[in-house]
mmCIF file of C-alpha atoms and ligand atoms in Angstrom:
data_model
loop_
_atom_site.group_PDB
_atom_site.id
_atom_site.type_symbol
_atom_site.label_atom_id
_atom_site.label_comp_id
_atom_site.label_asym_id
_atom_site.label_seq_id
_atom_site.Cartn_x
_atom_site.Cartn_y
_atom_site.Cartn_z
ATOM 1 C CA UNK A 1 81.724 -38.840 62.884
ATOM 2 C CA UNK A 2 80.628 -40.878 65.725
ATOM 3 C CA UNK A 3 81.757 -38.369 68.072
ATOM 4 C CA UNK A 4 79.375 -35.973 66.187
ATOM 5 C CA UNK A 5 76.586 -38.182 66.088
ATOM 6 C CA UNK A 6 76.791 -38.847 69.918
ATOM 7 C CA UNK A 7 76.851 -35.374 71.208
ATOM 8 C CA UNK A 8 74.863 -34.259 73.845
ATOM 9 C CA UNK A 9 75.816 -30.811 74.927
ATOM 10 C CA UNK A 10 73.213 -28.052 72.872
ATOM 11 C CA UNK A 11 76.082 -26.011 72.522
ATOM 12 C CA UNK A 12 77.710 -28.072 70.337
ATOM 13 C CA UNK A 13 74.838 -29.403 68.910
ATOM 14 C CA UNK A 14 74.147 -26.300 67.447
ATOM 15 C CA UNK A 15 78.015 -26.309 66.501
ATOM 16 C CA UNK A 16 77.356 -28.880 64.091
ATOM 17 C CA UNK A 17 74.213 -27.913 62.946
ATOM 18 C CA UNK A 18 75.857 -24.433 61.692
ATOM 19 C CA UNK A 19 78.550 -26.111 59.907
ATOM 20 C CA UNK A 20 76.286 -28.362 57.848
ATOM 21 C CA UNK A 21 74.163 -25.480 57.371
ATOM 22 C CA UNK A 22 77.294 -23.353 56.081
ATOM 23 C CA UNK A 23 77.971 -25.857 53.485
ATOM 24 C CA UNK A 24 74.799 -26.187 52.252
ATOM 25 C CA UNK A 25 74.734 -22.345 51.939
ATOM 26 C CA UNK A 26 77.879 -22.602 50.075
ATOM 27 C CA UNK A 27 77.598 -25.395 47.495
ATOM 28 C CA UNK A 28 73.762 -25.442 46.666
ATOM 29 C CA UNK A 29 72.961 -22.020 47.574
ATOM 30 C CA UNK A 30 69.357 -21.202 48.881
ATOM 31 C CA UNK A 31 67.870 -23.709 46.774
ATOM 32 C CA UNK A 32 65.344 -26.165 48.087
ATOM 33 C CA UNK A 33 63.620 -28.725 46.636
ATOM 34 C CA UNK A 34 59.844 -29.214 46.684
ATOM 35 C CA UNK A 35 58.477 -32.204 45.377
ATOM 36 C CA UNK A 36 55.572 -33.942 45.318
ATOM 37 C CA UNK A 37 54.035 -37.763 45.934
ATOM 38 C CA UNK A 38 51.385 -39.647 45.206
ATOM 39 C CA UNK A 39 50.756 -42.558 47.294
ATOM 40 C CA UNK A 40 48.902 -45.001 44.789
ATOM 41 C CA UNK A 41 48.371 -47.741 46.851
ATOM 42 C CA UNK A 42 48.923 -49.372 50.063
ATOM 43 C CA UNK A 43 48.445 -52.927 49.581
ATOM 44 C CA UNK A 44 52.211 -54.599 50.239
ATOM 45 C CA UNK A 45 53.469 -58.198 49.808
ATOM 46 C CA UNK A 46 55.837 -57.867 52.216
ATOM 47 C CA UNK A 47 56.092 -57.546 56.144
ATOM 48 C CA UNK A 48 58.746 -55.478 57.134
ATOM 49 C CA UNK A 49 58.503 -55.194 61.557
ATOM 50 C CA UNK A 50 57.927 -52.084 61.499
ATOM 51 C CA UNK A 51 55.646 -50.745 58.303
ATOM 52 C CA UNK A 52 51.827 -50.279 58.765
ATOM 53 C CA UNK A 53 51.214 -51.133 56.056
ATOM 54 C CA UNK A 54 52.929 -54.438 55.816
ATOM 55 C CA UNK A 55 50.715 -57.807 54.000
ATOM 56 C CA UNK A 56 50.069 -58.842 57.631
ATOM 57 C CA UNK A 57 49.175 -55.700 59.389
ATOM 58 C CA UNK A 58 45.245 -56.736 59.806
ATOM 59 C CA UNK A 59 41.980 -54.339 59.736
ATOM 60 C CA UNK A 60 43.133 -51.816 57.320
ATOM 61 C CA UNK A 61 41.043 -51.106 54.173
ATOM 62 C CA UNK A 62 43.472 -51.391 51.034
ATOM 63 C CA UNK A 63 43.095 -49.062 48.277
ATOM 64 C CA UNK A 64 44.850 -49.316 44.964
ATOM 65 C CA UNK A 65 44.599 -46.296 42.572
ATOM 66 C CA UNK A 66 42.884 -46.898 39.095
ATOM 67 C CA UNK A 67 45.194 -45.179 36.047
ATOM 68 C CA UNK A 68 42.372 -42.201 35.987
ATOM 69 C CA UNK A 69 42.382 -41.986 39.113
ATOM 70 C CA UNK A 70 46.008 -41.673 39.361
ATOM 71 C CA UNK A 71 46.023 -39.391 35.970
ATOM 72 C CA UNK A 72 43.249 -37.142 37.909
ATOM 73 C CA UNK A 73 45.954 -36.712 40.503
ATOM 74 C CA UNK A 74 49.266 -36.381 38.478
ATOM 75 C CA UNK A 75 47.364 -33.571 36.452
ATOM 76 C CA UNK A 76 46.491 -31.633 39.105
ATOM 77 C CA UNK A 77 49.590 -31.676 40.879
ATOM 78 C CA UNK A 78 51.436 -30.821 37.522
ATOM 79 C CA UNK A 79 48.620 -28.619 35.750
ATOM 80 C CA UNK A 80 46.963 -26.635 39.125
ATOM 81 C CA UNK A 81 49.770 -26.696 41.813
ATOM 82 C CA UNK A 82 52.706 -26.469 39.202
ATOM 83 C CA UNK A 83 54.836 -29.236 40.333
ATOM 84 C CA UNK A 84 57.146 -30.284 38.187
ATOM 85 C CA UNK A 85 58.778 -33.849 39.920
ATOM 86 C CA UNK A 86 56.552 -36.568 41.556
ATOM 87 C CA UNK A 87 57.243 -39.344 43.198
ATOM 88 C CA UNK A 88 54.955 -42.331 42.684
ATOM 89 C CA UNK A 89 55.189 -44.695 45.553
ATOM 90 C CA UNK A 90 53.377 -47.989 46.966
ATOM 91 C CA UNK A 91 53.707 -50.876 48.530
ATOM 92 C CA UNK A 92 55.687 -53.820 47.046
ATOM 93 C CA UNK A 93 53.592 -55.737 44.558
ATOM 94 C CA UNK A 94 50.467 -53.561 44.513
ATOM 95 C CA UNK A 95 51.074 -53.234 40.598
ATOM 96 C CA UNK A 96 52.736 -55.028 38.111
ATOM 97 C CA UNK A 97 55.787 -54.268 36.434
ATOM 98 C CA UNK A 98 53.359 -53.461 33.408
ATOM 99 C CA UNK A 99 50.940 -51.778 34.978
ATOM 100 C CA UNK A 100 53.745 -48.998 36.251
ATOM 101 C CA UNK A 101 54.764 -48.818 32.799
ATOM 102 C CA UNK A 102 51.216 -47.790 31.515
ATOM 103 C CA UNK A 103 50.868 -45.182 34.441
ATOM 104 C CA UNK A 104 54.584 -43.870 33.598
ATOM 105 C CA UNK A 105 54.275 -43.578 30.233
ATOM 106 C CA UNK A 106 50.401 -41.966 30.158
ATOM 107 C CA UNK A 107 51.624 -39.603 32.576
ATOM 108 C CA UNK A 108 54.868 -38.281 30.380
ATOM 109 C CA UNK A 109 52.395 -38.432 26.948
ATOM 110 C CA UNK A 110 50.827 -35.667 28.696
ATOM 111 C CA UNK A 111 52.791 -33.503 30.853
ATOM 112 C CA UNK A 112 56.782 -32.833 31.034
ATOM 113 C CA UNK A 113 57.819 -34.008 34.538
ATOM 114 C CA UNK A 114 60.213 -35.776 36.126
ATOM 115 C CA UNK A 115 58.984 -38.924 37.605
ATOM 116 C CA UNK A 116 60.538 -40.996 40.223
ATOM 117 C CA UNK A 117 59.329 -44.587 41.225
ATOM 118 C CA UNK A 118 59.017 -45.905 44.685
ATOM 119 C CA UNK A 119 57.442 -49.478 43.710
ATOM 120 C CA UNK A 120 60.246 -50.799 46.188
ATOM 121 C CA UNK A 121 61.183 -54.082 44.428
ATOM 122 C CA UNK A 122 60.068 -54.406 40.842
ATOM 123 C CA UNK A 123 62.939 -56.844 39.653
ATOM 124 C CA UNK A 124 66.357 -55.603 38.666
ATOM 125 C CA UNK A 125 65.601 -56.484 34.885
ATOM 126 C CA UNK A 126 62.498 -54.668 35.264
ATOM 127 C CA UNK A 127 64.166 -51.374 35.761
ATOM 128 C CA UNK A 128 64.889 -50.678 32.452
ATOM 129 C CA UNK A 129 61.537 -51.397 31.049
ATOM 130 C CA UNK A 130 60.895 -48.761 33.492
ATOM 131 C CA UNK A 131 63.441 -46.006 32.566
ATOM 132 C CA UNK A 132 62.111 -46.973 29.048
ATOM 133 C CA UNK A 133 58.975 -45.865 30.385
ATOM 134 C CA UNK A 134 59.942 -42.844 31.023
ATOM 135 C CA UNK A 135 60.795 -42.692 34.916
ATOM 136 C CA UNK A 136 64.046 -40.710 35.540
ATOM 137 C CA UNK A 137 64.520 -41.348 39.266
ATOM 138 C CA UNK A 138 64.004 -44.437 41.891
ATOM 139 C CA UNK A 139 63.415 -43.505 45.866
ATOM 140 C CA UNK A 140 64.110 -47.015 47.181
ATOM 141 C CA UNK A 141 66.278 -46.860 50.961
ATOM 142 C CA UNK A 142 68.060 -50.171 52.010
ATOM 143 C CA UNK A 143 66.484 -49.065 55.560
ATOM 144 C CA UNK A 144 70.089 -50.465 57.425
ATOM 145 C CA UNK A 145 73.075 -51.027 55.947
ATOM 146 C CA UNK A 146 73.919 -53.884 58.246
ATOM 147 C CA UNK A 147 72.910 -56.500 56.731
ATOM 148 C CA UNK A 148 72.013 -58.683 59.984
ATOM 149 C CA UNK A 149 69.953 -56.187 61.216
ATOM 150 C CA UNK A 150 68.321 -55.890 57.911
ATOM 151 C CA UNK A 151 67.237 -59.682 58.306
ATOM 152 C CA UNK A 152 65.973 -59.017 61.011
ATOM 153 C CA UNK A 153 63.917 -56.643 59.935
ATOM 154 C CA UNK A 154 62.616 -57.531 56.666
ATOM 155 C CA UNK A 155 61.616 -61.475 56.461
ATOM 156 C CA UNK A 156 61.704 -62.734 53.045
ATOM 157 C CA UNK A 157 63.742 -59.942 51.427
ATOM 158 C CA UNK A 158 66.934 -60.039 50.914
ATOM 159 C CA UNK A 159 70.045 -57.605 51.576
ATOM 160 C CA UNK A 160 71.640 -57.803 48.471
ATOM 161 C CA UNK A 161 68.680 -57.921 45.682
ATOM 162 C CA UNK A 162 67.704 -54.469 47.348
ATOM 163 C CA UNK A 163 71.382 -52.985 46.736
ATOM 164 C CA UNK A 164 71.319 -54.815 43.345
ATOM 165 C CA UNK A 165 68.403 -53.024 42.532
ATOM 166 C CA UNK A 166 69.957 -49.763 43.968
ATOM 167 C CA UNK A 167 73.208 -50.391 41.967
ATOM 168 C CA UNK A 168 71.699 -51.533 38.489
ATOM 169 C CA UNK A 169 69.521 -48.383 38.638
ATOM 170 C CA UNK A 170 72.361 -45.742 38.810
ATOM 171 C CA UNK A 171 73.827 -47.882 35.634
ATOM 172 C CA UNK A 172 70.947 -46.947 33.806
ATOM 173 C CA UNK A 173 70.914 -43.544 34.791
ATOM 174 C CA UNK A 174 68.063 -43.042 36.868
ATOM 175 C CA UNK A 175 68.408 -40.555 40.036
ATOM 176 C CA UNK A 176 69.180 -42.233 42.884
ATOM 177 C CA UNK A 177 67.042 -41.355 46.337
ATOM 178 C CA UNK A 178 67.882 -43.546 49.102
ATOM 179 C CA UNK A 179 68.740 -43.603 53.245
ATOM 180 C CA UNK A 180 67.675 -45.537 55.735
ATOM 181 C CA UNK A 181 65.392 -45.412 59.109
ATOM 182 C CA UNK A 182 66.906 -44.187 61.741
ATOM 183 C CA UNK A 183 66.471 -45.219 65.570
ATOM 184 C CA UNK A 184 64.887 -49.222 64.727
ATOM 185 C CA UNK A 185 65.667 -51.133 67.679
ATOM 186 C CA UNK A 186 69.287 -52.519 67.283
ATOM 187 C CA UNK A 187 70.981 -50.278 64.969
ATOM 188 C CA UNK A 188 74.172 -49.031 66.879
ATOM 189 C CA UNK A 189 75.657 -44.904 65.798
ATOM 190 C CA UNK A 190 78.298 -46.996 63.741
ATOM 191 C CA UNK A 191 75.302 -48.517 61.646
ATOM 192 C CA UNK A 192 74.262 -44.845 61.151
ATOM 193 C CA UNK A 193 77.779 -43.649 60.051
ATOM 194 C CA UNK A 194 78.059 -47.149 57.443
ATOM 195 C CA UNK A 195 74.478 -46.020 56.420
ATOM 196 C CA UNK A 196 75.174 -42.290 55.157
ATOM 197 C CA UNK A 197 78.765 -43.349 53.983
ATOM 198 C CA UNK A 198 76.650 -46.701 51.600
ATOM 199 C CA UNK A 199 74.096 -44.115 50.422
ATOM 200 C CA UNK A 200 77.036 -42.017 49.105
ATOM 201 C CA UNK A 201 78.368 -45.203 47.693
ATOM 202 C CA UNK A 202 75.490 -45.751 46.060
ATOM 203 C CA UNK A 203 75.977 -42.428 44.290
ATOM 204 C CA UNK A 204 72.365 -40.954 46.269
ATOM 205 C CA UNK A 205 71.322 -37.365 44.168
ATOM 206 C CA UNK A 206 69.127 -37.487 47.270
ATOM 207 C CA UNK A 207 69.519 -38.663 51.186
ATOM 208 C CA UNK A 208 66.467 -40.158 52.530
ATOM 209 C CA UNK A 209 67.110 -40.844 56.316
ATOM 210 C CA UNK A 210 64.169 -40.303 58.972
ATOM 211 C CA UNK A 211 63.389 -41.657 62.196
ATOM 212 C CA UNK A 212 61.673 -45.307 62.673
ATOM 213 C CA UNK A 213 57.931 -44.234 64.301
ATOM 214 C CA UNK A 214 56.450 -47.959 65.734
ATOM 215 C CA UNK A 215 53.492 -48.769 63.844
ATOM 216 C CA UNK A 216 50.122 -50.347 65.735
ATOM 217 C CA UNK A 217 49.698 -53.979 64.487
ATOM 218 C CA UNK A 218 53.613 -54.230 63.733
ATOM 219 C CA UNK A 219 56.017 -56.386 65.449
ATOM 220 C CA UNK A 220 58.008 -53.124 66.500
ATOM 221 C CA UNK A 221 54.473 -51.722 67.711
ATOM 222 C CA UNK A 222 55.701 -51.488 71.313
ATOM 223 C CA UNK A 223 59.108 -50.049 70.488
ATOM 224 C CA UNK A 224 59.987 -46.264 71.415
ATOM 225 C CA UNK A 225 60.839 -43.543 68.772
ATOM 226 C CA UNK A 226 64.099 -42.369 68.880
ATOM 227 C CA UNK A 227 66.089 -38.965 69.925
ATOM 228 C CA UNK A 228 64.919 -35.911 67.340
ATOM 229 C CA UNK A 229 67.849 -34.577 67.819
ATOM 230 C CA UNK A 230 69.757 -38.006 66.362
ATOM 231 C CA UNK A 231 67.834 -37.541 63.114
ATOM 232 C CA UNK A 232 69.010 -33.922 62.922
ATOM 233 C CA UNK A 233 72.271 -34.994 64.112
ATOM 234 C CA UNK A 234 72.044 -37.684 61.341
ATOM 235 C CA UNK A 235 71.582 -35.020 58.406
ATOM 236 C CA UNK A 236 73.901 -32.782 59.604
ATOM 237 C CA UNK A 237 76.504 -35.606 59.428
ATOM 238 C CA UNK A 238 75.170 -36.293 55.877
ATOM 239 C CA UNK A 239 76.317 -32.933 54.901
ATOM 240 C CA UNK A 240 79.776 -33.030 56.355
ATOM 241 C CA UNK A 241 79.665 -36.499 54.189
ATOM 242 C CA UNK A 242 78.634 -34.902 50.424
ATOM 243 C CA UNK A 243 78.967 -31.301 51.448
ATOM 244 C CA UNK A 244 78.940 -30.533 47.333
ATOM 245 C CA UNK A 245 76.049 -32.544 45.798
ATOM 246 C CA UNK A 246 73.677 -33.755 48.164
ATOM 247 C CA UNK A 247 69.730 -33.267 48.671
ATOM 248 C CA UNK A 248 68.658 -34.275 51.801
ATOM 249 C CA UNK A 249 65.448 -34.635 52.354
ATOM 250 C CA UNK A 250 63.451 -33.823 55.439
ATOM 251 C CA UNK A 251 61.350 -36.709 55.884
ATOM 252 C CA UNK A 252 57.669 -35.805 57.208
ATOM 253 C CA UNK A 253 58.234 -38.922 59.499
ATOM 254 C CA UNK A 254 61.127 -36.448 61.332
ATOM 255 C CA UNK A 255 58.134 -33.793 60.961
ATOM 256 C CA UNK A 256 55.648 -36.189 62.818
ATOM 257 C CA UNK A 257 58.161 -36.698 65.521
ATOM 258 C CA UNK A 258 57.944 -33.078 65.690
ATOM 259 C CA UNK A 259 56.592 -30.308 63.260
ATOM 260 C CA UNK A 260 59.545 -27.848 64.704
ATOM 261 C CA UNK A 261 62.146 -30.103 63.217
ATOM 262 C CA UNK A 262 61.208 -29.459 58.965
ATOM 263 C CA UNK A 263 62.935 -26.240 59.485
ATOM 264 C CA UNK A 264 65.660 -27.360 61.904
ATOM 265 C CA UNK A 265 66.808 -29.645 59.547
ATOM 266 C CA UNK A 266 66.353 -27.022 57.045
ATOM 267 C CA UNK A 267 68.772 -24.848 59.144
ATOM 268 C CA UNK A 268 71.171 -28.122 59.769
ATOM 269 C CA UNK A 269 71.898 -29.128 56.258
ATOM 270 C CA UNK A 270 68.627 -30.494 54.575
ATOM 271 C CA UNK A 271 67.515 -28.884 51.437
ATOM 272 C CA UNK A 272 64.438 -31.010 50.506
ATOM 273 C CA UNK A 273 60.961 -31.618 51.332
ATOM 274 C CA UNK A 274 58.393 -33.550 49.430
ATOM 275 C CA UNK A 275 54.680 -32.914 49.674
ATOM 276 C CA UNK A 276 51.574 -34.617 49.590
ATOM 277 C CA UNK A 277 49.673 -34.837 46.598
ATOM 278 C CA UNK A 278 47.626 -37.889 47.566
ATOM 279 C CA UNK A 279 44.004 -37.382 47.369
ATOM 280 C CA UNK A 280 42.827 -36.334 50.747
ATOM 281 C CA UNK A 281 40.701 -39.929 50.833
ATOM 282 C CA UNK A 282 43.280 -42.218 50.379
ATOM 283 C CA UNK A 283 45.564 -40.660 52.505
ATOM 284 C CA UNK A 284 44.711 -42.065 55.791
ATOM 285 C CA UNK A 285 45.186 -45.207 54.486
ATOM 286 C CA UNK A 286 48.538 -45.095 53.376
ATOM 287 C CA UNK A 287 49.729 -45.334 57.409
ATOM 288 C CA UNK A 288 52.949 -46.726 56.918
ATOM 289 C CA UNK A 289 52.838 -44.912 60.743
ATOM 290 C CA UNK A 290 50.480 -43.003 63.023
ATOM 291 C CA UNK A 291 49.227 -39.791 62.341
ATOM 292 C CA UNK A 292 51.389 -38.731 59.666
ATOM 293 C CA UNK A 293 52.075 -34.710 59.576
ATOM 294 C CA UNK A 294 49.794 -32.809 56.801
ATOM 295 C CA UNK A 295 47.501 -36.060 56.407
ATOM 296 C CA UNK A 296 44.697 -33.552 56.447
ATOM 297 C CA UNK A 297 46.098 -30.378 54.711
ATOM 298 C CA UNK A 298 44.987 -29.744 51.309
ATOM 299 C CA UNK A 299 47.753 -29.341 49.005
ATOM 300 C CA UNK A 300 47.113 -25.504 48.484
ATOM 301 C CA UNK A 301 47.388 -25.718 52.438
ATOM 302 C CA UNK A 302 50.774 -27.462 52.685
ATOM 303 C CA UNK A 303 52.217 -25.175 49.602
ATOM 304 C CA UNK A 304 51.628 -21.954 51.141
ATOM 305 C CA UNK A 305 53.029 -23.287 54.459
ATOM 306 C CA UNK A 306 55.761 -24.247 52.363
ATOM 307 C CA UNK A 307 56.413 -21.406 50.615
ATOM 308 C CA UNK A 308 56.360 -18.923 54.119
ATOM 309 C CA UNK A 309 58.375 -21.188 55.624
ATOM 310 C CA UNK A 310 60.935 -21.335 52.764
ATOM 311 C CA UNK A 311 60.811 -17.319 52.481
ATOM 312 C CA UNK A 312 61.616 -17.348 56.572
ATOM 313 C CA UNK A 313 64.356 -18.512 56.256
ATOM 314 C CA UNK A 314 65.883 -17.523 53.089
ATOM 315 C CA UNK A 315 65.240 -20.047 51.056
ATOM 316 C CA UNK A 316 63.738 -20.608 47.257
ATOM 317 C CA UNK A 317 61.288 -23.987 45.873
ATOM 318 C CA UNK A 318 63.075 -25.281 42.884
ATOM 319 C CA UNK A 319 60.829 -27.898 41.028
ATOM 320 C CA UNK A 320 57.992 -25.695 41.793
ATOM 321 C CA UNK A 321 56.181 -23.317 39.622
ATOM 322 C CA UNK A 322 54.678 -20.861 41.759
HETATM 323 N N1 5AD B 401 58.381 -45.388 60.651
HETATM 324 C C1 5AD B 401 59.105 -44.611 59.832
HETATM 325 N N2 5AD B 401 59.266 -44.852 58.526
HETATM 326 C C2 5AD B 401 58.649 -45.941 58.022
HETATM 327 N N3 5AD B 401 58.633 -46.460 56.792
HETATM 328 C C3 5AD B 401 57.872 -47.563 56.793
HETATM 329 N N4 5AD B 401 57.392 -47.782 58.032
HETATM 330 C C4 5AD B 401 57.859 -46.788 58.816
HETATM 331 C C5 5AD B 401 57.737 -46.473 60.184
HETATM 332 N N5 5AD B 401 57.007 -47.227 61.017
HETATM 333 C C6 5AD B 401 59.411 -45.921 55.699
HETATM 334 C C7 5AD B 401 60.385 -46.958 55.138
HETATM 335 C C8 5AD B 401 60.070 -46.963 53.661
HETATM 336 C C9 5AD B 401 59.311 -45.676 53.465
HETATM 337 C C10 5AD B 401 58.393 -45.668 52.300
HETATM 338 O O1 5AD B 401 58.580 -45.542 54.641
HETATM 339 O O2 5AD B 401 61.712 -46.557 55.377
HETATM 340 O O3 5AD B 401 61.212 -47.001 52.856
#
C-alpha cells in the first residue's frame, strides 16, 4: 500500500486510479452521494495549528446561527433543493449539548431527513441524548491516527476521548463519517496507510480524507499544501481498503487545491460529495481555510454543476430529489 501511495510514474498512477474506480463500479454501482451542510457557526474553543477558525485565530467576525435561522436554512435545503441528508457542523463548543438537541429535534418534527452532527466533541455521554434527538450520523475525523503527531497538532485535546467518541457512537448506531487531513507537516505515507486502515476500524459508512490547506493566522500558516495527486492517491488506496461498502467523500478542500480533482477522484474511487447549503452570508466566515471552492455559488448553482458533472461521467445523486 505504501508502494501505491508513493508512486510517481502517471502511468501507473492512472493504473491505480482505474482499479479503484473498477471496484467502485462494481460494488456500489453508479451511485453517488450528494449531501448537503450547513455550517452553523464558526466560533471554536479549541486551537488546532492548522484550522482558521481556531479560538485564537484573531480578526475574524464570529457568527453563530439562531434556531430560525438555522430552520430557514434546513427547510430550504430539504423543502426547495430536495435534499434529503444534512450535515450540521461547527466549531467545538459554539452550542451546547442542549441547544443541538433543540435544533435536531425541531428539524426532524418537521421534515424526514437524515441528519448527521459535526459538533466535533460534545461528550461521549452526550451522544446518546443526541441520537435520542434524532441525529442518525456523526462526521467527526481523528485528523492523524498517530497519536504523537496528533498532540502536536491539537493542544488541549486528547487522542483517545476523540476515538472514544468515534467508538461509543457506532455502539449506538449512528453512521460513522470520519478520515483524516492529509499532507500536515510530519505525517509520514505509513501514517496515511494506519489512517485509512483506523477509519475502517472504526467501522466509517463514509471516508473523509482531504488535503491540509495552511490557514492565515494559524501556526501551520507558512506551511506548503501537499501533492494533489497524494490525496487522489490516498482515496484510491481507500478503495482497495473497503472495496464493498465505502463512501468516500471528495472533500471540497481537495477541490480548492484544484477544481479538476472532484471528478478525478470521482473517476479514482470516490463516490461522495457534499454541498453547501450555508447561507451565502455566513459562508465566508466559516474559513476553516482560504478561499474555499463554491463559497460564492448559490446552491441552485452548485446543484446543476453537480448534476452535469454527475451525468458526464455516468453517474446518479442518491440523497437527492431532483
Ligand atoms: N485545511 C484543510 N482542512 C481543514 N480542516 C480544518 N482546517 C483545515 C485546513 N486548514 C478540516 C478538519 C476538520 C474539518 C471540519 O475541517 O479536518 O475536521
Amino acid at each position: 500500500l505504501k508502494y501505491l501511495l508513493a508512486l510517481n510514474e502517471e502511468k501507473s498512477k492512472q493504473l491505480l486510479y482505474k482499479t479503484a474506480n473498477f471496484l467502485r463500479q462494481k460494488h456500489q454501482q453508479n451511485s453517488c452521494c450528494v449531501h448537503g451542510i450547513i455550517e452553523l457557526s464558526n466560533r471554536c474553543i479549541y486551537n488546532c495549528s492548522y484550522c482558521g477558525i481556531g479560538a485564537g485565530v484573531k480578526g475574524l467576525p464570529r457568527y453563530k446561527m439562531s434556531l430560525p435561522e438555522v430552520m430557514e436554512a434546513a427547510g430550504a435545503a430539504i423543502e426547495k433543493y430536495g435534499f434529503k441528508v444534512l450535515v450540521l457542523q461547527t466549531g467545538d463548543g459554539a452550542y451546547s449539548v442542549d441547544e443541538l438537541i433543540e435544533i435536531i429535534q425541531s428539524i426532524k418534527a418537521k421534515w424526514p431527513c437524515l441528519i448527521f452532527i459535526s459538533a466535533g466533541e460534545t461528550g461521549v455521554d452526550s451522544l446518546e441524548k443526541l441520537w435520542n434527538a434524532g441525529a442518525r450520523g456523526i462526521l467527526m475525523r481523528f485528523e492523524t491516527s498517530n497519536s504523537e503527531l496528533y498532540a502536536t497538532l491539537h493542544p488541549g485535546m486528547d487522542f483517545n476521548t476523540r476515538l472514544t467518541h468515534l467508538r461509543r457512537a457506532n455502539e449506538l448506531g449512528y453512521l460513522i463519517l470520519t478520515g483524516s487531513l492529509i499532507g500536515v507537516p510530519g505525517q509520514t505515507e505509513q501514517d496515511i496507510i494506519n489512517d485509512i486502515r483506523l477509519a475502517k476500524e472504526l467501522n466509517a459508512e463514509m471516508f473523509s480524507f482531504g488535503p491540509f490547506l495552511p490557514s492565515p493566522g494559524t501556526p501551520l500558516a507558512e506551511n506548503s499544501v501537499p501533492d494533489k495527486d497524494l490525496i487522489i492517491k490516498t482515496l484510491a488506496v481507500a478503495r482497495l481498503i473497503d472495496p464493498e461498502k465505502a463512501k468516500i467523500l471528495i472533500t471540497t478542500a481537495l477541490e480548492t487545491l484544484d477544481p479538476a480533482s472532484r471528478e478525478k477522484g470521482l473517476m479514482a474511487g470516490g463516490n461522495s460529495v457534499m454541498l453547501n447549503v450555508t447561507p451565502m452570508e455566513y459562508r465566508k466566515l466559516y474559513s476553516i481555510y482560504p478561499n474555499r471552492a463554491h463559497a460564492h455559488e448559490t446552491i441552485t448553482e452548485q446543484i446543476n454543476v453537480t448534476i452535469d458533472m454527475l451525468k458526464n461521467i455516468g453517474r446518479a445523486p442518491t440523497d437527492l430529489s431532483i
